[in-house]
Coordinates of C-alpha atoms in Angstrom, one line a residue:
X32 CA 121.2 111.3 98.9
X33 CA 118.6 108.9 98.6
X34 CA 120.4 106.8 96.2
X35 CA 123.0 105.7 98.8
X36 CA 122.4 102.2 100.2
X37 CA 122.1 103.0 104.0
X38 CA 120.3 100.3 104.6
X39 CA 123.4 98.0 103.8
X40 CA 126.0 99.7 105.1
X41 CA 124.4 100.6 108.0
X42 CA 123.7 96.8 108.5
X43 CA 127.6 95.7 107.9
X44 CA 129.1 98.4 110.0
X45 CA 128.3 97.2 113.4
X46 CA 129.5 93.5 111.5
X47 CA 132.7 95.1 110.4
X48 CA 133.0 96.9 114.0
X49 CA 132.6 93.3 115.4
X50 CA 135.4 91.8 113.7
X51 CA 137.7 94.6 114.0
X52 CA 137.3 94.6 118.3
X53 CA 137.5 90.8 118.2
X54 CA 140.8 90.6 116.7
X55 CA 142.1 93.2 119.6
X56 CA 144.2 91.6 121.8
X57 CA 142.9 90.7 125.3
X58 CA 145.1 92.7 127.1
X59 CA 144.3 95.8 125.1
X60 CA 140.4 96.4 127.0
X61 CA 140.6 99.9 126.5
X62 CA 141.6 100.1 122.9
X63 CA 138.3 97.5 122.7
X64 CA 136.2 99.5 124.4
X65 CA 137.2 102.8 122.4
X66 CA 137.0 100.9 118.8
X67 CA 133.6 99.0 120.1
X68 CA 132.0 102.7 121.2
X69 CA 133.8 104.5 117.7
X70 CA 131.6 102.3 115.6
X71 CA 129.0 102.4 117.5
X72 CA 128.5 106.5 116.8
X73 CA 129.3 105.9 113.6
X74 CA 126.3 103.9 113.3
X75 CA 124.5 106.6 114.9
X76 CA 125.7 109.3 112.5
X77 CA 124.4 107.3 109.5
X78 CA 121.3 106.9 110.8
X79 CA 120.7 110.4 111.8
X80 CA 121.6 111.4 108.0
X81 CA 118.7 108.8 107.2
X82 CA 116.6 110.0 109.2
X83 CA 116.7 113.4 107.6
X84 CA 116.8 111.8 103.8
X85 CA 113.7 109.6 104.6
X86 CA 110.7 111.5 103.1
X87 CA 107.2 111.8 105.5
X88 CA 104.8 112.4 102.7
X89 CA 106.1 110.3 100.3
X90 CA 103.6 108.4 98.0
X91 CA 105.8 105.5 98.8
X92 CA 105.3 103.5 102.2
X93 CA 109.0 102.1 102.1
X94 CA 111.6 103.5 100.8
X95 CA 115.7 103.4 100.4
X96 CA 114.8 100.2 98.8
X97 CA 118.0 97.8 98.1
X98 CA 118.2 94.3 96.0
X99 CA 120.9 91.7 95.8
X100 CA 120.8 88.4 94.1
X101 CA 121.2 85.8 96.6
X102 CA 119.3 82.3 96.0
X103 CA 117.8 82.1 92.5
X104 CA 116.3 79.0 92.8
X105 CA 114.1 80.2 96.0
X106 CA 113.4 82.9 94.5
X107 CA 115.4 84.7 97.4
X108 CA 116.9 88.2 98.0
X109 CA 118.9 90.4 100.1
X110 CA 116.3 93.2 99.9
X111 CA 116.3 95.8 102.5
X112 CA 113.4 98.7 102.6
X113 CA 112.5 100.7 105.7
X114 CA 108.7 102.3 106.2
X115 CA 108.5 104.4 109.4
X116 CA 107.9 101.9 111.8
X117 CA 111.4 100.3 110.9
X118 CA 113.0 103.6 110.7
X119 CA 112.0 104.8 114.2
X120 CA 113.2 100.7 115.2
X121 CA 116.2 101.7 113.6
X122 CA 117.3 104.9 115.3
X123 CA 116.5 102.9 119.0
X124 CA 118.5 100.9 117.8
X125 CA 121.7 103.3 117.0
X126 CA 120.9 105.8 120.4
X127 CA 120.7 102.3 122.4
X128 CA 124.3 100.9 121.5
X129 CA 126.6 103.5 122.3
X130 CA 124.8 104.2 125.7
X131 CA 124.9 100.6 126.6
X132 CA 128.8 100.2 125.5
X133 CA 129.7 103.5 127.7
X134 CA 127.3 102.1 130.2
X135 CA 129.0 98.4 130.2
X136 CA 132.7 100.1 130.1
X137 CA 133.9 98.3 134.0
X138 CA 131.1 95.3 133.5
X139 CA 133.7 92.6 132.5
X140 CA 136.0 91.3 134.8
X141 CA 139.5 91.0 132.7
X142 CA 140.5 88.4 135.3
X143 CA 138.1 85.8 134.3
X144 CA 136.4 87.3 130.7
X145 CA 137.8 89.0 127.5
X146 CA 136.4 92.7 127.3
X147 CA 137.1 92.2 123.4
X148 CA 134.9 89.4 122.5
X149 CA 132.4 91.2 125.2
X150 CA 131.8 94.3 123.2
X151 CA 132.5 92.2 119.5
X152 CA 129.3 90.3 120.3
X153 CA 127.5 93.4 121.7
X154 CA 128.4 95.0 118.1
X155 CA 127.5 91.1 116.5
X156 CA 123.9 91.8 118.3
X157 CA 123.6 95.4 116.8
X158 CA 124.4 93.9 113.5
X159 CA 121.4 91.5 114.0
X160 CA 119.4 93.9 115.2
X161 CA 119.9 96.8 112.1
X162 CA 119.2 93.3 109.5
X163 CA 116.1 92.0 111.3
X164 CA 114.1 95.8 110.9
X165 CA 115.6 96.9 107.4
X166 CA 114.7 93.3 106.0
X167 CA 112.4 93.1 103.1
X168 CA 112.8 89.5 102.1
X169 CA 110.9 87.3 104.3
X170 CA 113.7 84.5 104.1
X171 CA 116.1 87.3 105.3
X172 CA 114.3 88.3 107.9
X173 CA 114.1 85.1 109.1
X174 CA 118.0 84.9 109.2
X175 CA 118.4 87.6 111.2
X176 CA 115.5 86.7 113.1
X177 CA 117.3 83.3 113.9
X178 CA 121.0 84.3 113.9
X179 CA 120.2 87.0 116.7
X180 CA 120.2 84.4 119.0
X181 CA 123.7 84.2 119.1
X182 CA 125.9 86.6 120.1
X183 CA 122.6 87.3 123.1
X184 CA 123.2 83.6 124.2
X185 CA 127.3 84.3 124.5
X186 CA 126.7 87.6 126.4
X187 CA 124.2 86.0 129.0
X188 CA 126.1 82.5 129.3
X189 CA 129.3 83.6 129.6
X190 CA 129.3 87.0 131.1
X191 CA 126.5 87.0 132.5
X192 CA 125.1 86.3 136.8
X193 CA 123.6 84.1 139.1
X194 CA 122.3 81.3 136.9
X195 CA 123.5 82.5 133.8
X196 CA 123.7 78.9 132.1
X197 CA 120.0 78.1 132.8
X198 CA 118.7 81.1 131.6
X199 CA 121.0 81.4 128.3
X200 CA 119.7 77.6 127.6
X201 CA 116.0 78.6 128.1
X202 CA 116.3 81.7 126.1
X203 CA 117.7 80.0 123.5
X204 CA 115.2 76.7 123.4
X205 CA 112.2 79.5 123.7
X206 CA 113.6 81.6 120.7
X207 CA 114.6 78.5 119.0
X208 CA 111.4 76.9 119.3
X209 CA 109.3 80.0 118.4
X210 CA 111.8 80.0 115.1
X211 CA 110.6 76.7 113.8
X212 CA 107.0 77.8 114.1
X213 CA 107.8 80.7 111.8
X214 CA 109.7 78.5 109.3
X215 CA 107.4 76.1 108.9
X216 CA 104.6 78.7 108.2
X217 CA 107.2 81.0 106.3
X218 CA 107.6 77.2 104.1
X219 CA 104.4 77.1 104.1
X220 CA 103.6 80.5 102.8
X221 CA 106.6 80.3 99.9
X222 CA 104.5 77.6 98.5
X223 CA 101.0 79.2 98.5
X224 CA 102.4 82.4 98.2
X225 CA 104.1 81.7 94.3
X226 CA 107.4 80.5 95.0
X227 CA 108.5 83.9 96.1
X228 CA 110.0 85.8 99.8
X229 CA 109.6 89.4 98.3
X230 CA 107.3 90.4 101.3
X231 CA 105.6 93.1 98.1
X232 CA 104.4 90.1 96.2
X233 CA 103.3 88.1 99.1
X234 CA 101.2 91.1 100.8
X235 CA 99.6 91.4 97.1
X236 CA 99.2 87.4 97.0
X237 CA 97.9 87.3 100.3
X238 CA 94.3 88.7 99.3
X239 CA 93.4 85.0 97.4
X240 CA 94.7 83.0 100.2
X241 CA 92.1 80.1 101.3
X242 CA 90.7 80.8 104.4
X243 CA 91.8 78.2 106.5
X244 CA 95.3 77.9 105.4
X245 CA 95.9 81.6 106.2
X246 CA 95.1 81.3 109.5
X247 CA 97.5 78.5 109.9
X248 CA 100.0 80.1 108.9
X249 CA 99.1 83.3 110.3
X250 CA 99.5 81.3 113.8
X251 CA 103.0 79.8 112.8
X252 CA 104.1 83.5 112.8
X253 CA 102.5 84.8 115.9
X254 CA 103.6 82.4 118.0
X255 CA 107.1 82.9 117.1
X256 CA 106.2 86.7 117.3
X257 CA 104.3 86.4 121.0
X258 CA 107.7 84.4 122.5
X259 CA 110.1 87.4 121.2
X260 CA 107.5 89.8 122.5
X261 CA 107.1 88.1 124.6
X262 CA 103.2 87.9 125.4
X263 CA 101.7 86.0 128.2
X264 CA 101.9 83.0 128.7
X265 CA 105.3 82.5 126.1
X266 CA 106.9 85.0 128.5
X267 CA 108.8 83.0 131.1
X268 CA 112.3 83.1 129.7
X269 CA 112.5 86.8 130.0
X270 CA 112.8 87.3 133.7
X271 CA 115.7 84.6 133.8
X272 CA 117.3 86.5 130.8
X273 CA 117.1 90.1 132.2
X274 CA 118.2 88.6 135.8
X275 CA 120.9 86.9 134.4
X276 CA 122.5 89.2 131.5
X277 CA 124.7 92.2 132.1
X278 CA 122.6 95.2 133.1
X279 CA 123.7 96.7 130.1
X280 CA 122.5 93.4 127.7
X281 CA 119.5 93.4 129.5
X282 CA 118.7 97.0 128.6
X283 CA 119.2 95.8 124.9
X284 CA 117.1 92.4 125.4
X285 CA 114.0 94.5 126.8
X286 CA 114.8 97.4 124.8
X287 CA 115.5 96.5 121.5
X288 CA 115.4 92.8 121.0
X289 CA 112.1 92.1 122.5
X290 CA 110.5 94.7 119.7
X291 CA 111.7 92.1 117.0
X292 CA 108.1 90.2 118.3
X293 CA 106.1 93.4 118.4
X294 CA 107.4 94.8 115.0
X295 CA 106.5 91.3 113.4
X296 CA 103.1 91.4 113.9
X297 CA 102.9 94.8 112.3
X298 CA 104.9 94.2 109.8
X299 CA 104.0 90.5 108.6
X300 CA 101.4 88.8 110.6
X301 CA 99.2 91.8 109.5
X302 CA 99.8 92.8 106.2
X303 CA 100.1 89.2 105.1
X304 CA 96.9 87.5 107.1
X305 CA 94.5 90.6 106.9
X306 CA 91.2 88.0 107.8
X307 CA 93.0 86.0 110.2
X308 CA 94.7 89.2 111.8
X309 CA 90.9 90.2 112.1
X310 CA 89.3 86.8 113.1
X311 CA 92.5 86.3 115.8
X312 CA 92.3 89.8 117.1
X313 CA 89.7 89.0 120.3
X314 CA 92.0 86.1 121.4
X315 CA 95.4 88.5 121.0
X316 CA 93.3 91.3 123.4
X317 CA 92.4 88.3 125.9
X318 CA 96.1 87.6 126.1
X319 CA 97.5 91.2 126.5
X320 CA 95.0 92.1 128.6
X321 CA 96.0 89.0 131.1
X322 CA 99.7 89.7 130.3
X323 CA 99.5 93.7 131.6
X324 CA 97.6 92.5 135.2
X325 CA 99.3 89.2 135.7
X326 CA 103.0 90.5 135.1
X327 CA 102.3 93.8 137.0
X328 CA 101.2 91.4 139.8
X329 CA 104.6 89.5 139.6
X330 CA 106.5 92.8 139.3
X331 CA 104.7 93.9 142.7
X332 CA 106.3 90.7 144.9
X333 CA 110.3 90.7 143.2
X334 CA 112.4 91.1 145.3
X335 CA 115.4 91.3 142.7
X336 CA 115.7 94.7 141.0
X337 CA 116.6 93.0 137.4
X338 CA 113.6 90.6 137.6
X339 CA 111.4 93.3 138.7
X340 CA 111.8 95.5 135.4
X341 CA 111.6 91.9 133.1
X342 CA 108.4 92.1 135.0
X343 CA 107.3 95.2 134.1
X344 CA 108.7 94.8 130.6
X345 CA 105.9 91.8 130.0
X346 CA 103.1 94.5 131.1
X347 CA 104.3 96.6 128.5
X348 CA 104.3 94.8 126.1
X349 CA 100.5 93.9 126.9
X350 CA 99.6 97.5 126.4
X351 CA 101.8 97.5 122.7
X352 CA 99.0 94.5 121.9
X353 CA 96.2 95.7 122.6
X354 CA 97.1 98.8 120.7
X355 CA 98.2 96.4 117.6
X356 CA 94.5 95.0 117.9
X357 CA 93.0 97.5 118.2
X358 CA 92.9 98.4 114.7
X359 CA 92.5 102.2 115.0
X360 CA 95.4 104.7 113.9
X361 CA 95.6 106.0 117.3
X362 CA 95.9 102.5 118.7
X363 CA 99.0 101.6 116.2
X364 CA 100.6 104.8 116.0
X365 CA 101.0 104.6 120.1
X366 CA 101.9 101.2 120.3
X367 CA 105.0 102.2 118.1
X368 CA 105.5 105.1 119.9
X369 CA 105.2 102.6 122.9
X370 CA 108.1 100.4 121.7
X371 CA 110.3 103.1 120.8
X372 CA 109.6 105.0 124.8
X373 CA 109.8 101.5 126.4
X374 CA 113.0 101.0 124.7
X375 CA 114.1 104.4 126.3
X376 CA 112.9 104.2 129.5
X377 CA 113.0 100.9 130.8
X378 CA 116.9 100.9 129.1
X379 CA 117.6 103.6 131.3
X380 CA 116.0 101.6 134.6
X381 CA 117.9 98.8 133.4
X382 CA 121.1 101.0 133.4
X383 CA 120.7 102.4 136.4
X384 CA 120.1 99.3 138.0
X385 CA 122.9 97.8 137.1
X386 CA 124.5 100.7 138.4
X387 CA 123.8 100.0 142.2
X388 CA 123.9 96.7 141.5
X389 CA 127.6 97.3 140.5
X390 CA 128.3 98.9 143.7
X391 CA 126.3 96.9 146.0
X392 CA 127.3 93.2 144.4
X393 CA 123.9 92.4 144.7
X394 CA 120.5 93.2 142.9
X395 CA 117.7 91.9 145.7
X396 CA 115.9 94.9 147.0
X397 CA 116.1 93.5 150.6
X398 CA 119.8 94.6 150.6
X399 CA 119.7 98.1 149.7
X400 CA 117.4 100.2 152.1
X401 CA 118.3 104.5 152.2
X402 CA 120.8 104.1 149.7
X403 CA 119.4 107.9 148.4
X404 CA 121.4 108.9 151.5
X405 CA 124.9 107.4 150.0
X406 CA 124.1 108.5 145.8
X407 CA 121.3 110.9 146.2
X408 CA 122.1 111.6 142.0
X409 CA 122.1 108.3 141.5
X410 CA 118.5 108.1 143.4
X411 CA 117.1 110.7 141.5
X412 CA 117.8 109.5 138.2
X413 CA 116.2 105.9 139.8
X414 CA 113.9 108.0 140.5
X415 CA 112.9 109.5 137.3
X416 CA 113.6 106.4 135.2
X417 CA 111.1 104.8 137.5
X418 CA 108.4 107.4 136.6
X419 CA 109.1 107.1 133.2
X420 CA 108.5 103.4 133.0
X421 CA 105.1 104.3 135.0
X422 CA 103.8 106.7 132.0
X423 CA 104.2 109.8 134.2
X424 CA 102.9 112.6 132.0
X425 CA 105.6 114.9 130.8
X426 CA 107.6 111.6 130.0
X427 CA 107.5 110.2 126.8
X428 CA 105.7 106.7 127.8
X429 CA 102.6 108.8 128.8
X430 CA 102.1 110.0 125.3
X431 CA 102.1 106.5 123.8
X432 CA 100.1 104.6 126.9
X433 CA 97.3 107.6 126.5
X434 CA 97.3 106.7 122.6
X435 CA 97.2 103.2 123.3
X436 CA 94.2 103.4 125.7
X437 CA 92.1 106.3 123.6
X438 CA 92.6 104.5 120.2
X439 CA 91.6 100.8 122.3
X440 CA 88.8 102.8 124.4
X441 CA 87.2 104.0 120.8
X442 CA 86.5 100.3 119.6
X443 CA 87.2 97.5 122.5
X444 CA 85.8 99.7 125.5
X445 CA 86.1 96.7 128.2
X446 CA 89.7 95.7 127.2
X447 CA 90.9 99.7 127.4
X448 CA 89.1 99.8 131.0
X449 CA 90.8 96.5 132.4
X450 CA 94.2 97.8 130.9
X451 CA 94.1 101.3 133.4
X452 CA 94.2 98.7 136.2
X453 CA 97.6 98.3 135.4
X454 CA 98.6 101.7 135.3
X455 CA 97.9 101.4 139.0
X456 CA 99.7 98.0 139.5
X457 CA 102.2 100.1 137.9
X458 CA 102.2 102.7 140.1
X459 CA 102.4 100.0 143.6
X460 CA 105.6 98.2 141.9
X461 CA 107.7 101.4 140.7
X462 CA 107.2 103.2 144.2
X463 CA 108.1 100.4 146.1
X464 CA 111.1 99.5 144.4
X465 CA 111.9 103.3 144.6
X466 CA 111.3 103.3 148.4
X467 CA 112.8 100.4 149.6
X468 CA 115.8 100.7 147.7
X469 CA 116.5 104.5 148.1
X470 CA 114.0 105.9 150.9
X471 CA 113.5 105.1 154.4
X472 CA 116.3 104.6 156.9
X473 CA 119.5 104.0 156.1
X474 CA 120.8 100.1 155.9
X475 CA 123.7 99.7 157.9
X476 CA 125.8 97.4 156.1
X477 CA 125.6 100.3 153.0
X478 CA 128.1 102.3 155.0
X479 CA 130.3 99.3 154.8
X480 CA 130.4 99.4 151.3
X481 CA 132.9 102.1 150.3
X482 CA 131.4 101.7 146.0
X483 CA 128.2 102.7 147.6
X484 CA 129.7 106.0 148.8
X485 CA 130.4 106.8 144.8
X486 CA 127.5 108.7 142.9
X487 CA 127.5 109.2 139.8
X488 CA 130.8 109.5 137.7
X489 CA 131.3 111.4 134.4
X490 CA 130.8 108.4 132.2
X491 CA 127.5 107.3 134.2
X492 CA 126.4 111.2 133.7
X493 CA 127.5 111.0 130.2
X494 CA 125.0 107.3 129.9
X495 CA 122.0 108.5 131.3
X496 CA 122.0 112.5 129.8
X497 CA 120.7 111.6 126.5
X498 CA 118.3 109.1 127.3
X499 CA 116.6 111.4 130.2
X500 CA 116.6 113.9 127.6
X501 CA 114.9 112.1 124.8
X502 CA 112.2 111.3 127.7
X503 CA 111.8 114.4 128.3
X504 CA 111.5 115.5 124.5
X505 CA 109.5 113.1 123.3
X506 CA 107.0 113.5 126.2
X507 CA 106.3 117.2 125.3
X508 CA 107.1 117.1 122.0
X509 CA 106.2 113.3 119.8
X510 CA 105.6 115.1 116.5
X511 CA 108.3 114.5 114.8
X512 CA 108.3 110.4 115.6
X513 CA 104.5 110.4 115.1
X514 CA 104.7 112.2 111.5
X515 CA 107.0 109.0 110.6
X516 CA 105.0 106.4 112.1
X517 CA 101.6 107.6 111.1
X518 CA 101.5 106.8 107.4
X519 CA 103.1 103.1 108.0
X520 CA 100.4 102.4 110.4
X521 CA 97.6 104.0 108.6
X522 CA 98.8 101.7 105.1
X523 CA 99.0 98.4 107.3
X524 CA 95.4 99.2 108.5
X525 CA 94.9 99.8 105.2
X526 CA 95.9 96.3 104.3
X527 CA 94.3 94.8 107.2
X528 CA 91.0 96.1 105.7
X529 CA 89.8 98.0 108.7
X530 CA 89.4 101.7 109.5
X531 CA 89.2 104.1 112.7
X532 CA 85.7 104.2 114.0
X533 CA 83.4 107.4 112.9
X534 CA 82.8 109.8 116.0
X535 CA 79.0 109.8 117.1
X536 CA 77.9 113.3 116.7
X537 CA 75.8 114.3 119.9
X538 CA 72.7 115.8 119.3
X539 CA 71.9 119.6 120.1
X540 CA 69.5 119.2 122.6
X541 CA 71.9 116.9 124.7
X542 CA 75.2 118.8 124.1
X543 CA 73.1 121.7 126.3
X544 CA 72.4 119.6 129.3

């Protein structure tokens, strides 16, 4: 089974999907919303089977590995490969679609926007997405990395809120700018590198790069990595983004798009720039560090329920950092573990969000107040996606975030200790939003609101089952993600030339005391 290219077809399904719901016509929405969510699954199907075929102890880091002929002259490829970091990326990637499709079913007013073209790009993105984490070719990645862009600008510009136009511009022009950095040092590194984009070759060709010129380039890639992350201080397009987008698109942006940046660093800044990973790694802690206390800060005074969880978002993705620089297995293997639990549970706050957002018409905390009174199901699954996103043990993000600060703790002590301060700041900002929104006395002008009266339907049950589920799973039981990510983190470590730190033994006479 092995021999089948699932890489490729599972990359031109969503594509075909896309094209298939954009030829619907706009006065068919349902028929676009039933083809959009039938591809999705079968996305999901195939990667399930993949999942299954993809072999843990394998003497092989990547494997399903596919080839095309593209550009000869460039020495370019359409080479896919997936190593257990991608493949976990991967299944996100196929459990997050169908959700957010069911999820987005009434989000587009037929009056004003085509449902079709809304779920064709959603598919479009997916398509993206699936390229950008199977990609093995540098230059190919770099497509995907860039062509992303679109069908995420469409979705918040044109069916998107409040001021959608601004924040589609600005996350384009960030994304876009962050690009050229990588190009130039992806230019760059073609020429150095022996006129090739197999990212094999250049890992092996990195070990005789001159000094200086590696960390050069080295920086070209992070910076365009640290915007998509995005790390503080790149990080200000992502509030307007996830306030702007549908709830559903912003669950993808923070969930899955935003682990493009993350994955990058793993996969290419690392592996490719092992002495300047190692000589920029003190700087990278500095900025995740600042990014986990000065987002969870932010987070604490939003008033706006979609800008609060872009907030919180940035703070995650300061604990994924210093778990990247850490440079100890534990410290890797939970920062993937992080991405693929942040994915889950902050896509579920997202949802849910968006949910009384739908049935208020408006997402600023100040206008909610009891609401647990009105949709005490809906509440409760606030609730719970709330502790999630707080690393509440017996959720899956508390198995990553404990990785994360034990493998940081074991070789950058002060950096781990300033990190737990956000766990608190953490703590303050999901509480609040859970109190003001849903506790407390009831706000009069709720009862007003006949939606508000509505908990949760079948379809909304049907959204958030699976993902409070895998939350649940996954925070009692991570082995079978771990086993996959493991041996991908422990090569790129390998790579990076560095190793987890021996335990100090304790004397006798001390262990008694």
């Amino acid at each position: 089974m092995t021999d089948f290219p699932f890489l490729s077809v599972l990359t031109l399904l969503p594509l075909a999907g896309a094209i298939s719901v954009a030829c619907i016509p706009r006065a068919r929405a349902e028929l676009a919303k039933l083809v959009a969510l039938g591809w999705s699954l079968v996305v999901l199907a195939l990667s399930i089977v993949m999942w299954v075929a993809f072999t843990v102890d394998s003497q092989d880091r990547f494997q399903f590995h596919e080839k095309y002929a593209w550009i000869p002259s460039w020495n370019a490829n359409f080479t896919f490969a997936a190593d257990g970091i991608a493949l976990v990326m991967l299944m996100l990637i196929a459990v997050l679609f169908p959700v957010v499709i069911l999820a987005s079913w009434h989000d587009v007013d037929q009056s004003r926007r085509s449902a079709p073209t809304y779920f064709a790009l959603l598919l479009a993105f997916e398509f993206t997405m699936i390229g950008v984490f199977a990609a093995a070719d540098i230059f190919l990645f770099y497509v995907f990395f860039e062509v992303m862009l679109i069908p995420m600008y469409f979705i918040i510009g044109s069916f998107g809120s409040g001021q959608k136009q601004y924040a589609a511009v600005k996350f384009f022009l960030y994304s876009l700018v962050g690009g050229l950095f990588m190009l130039a040092a992806m230019i760059g590194l073609w020429v150095i590198g022996g006129h090739t984009f197999d990212f094999a070759a250049l890992v092996e060709a990195g070990k005789s790069f001159d000094q200086d010129t590696a960390r050069w380039l080295f920086l070209g890639f992070f910076v365009a990595f640290a915007i998509k992350a995005p790390f503080f201080p790149f990080h200000t397009w992502l509030p307007d983004s996830g306030g702007a987008a549908p709830a559903g698109a912003a669950a993808l942006l923070v969930g899955v798009m935003d682990k493009v940046g993350t994955f990058g660093i793993l996969r290419y800044c690392l592996p490719l720039f092992p002495e300047a990973s190692r000589w920029f790694a003190p700087a990278a802690l500095v900025l995740a560090v600042v990014g986990i206390i000065y987002a969870a800060l932010l987070a604490v005074g939003q008033n706006d329920l979609k800008r609060l969880v872009s907030y919180t978002s940035i703070a995650h993705f300061g604990f994924i950092g210093i778990g990247i620089f850490a440079f100890t297995t534990q410290g890797g293997t939970g920062s993937v573990l992080y991405m693929v639990n942040h994915g889950l549970a902050t896509g579920l706050l997202f949802i849910v969000v968006g949910m009384f957002v739908a049935r208020r018409g408006s997402s600023l905390v100040s206008d909610f107040g009891g609401a647990g009174k009105l949709v005490p199901g809906l509440a409760g699954v606030l609730f719970f996606a709330g502790l999630a996103s707080l690393a509440l043990p017996g959720t899956a993000p508390f198995v990553s975030e404990f990785l994360v600060l034990l493998g940081t703790f074991s070789t950058h002590k002060p950096y781990a200790v300033i990190a737990t301060v956000g766990i608190v700041l953490a703590a303050a900002y999901v509480l609040w939003m859970i109190q003001r929104t849903t506790q407390g006395t009831l706000n009069p002008v709720l009862d007003e609101v006949p939606a508000m009266k509505k908990d949760l339907s079948l379809r909304e049950k049907v959204v958030v089952a699976p993902l409070i589920l895998l939350l649940l799973v996954l925070g009692f039981y991570p082995k079978p993600v771990t086993d996959v990510i493991n041996p991908a983190v422990q090569a790129t470590l390998q790579d990076v030339g560095t190793q987890d730190p021996t335990p100090t033994a304790v004397a006798d006479g001390k262990a008694g005391r």
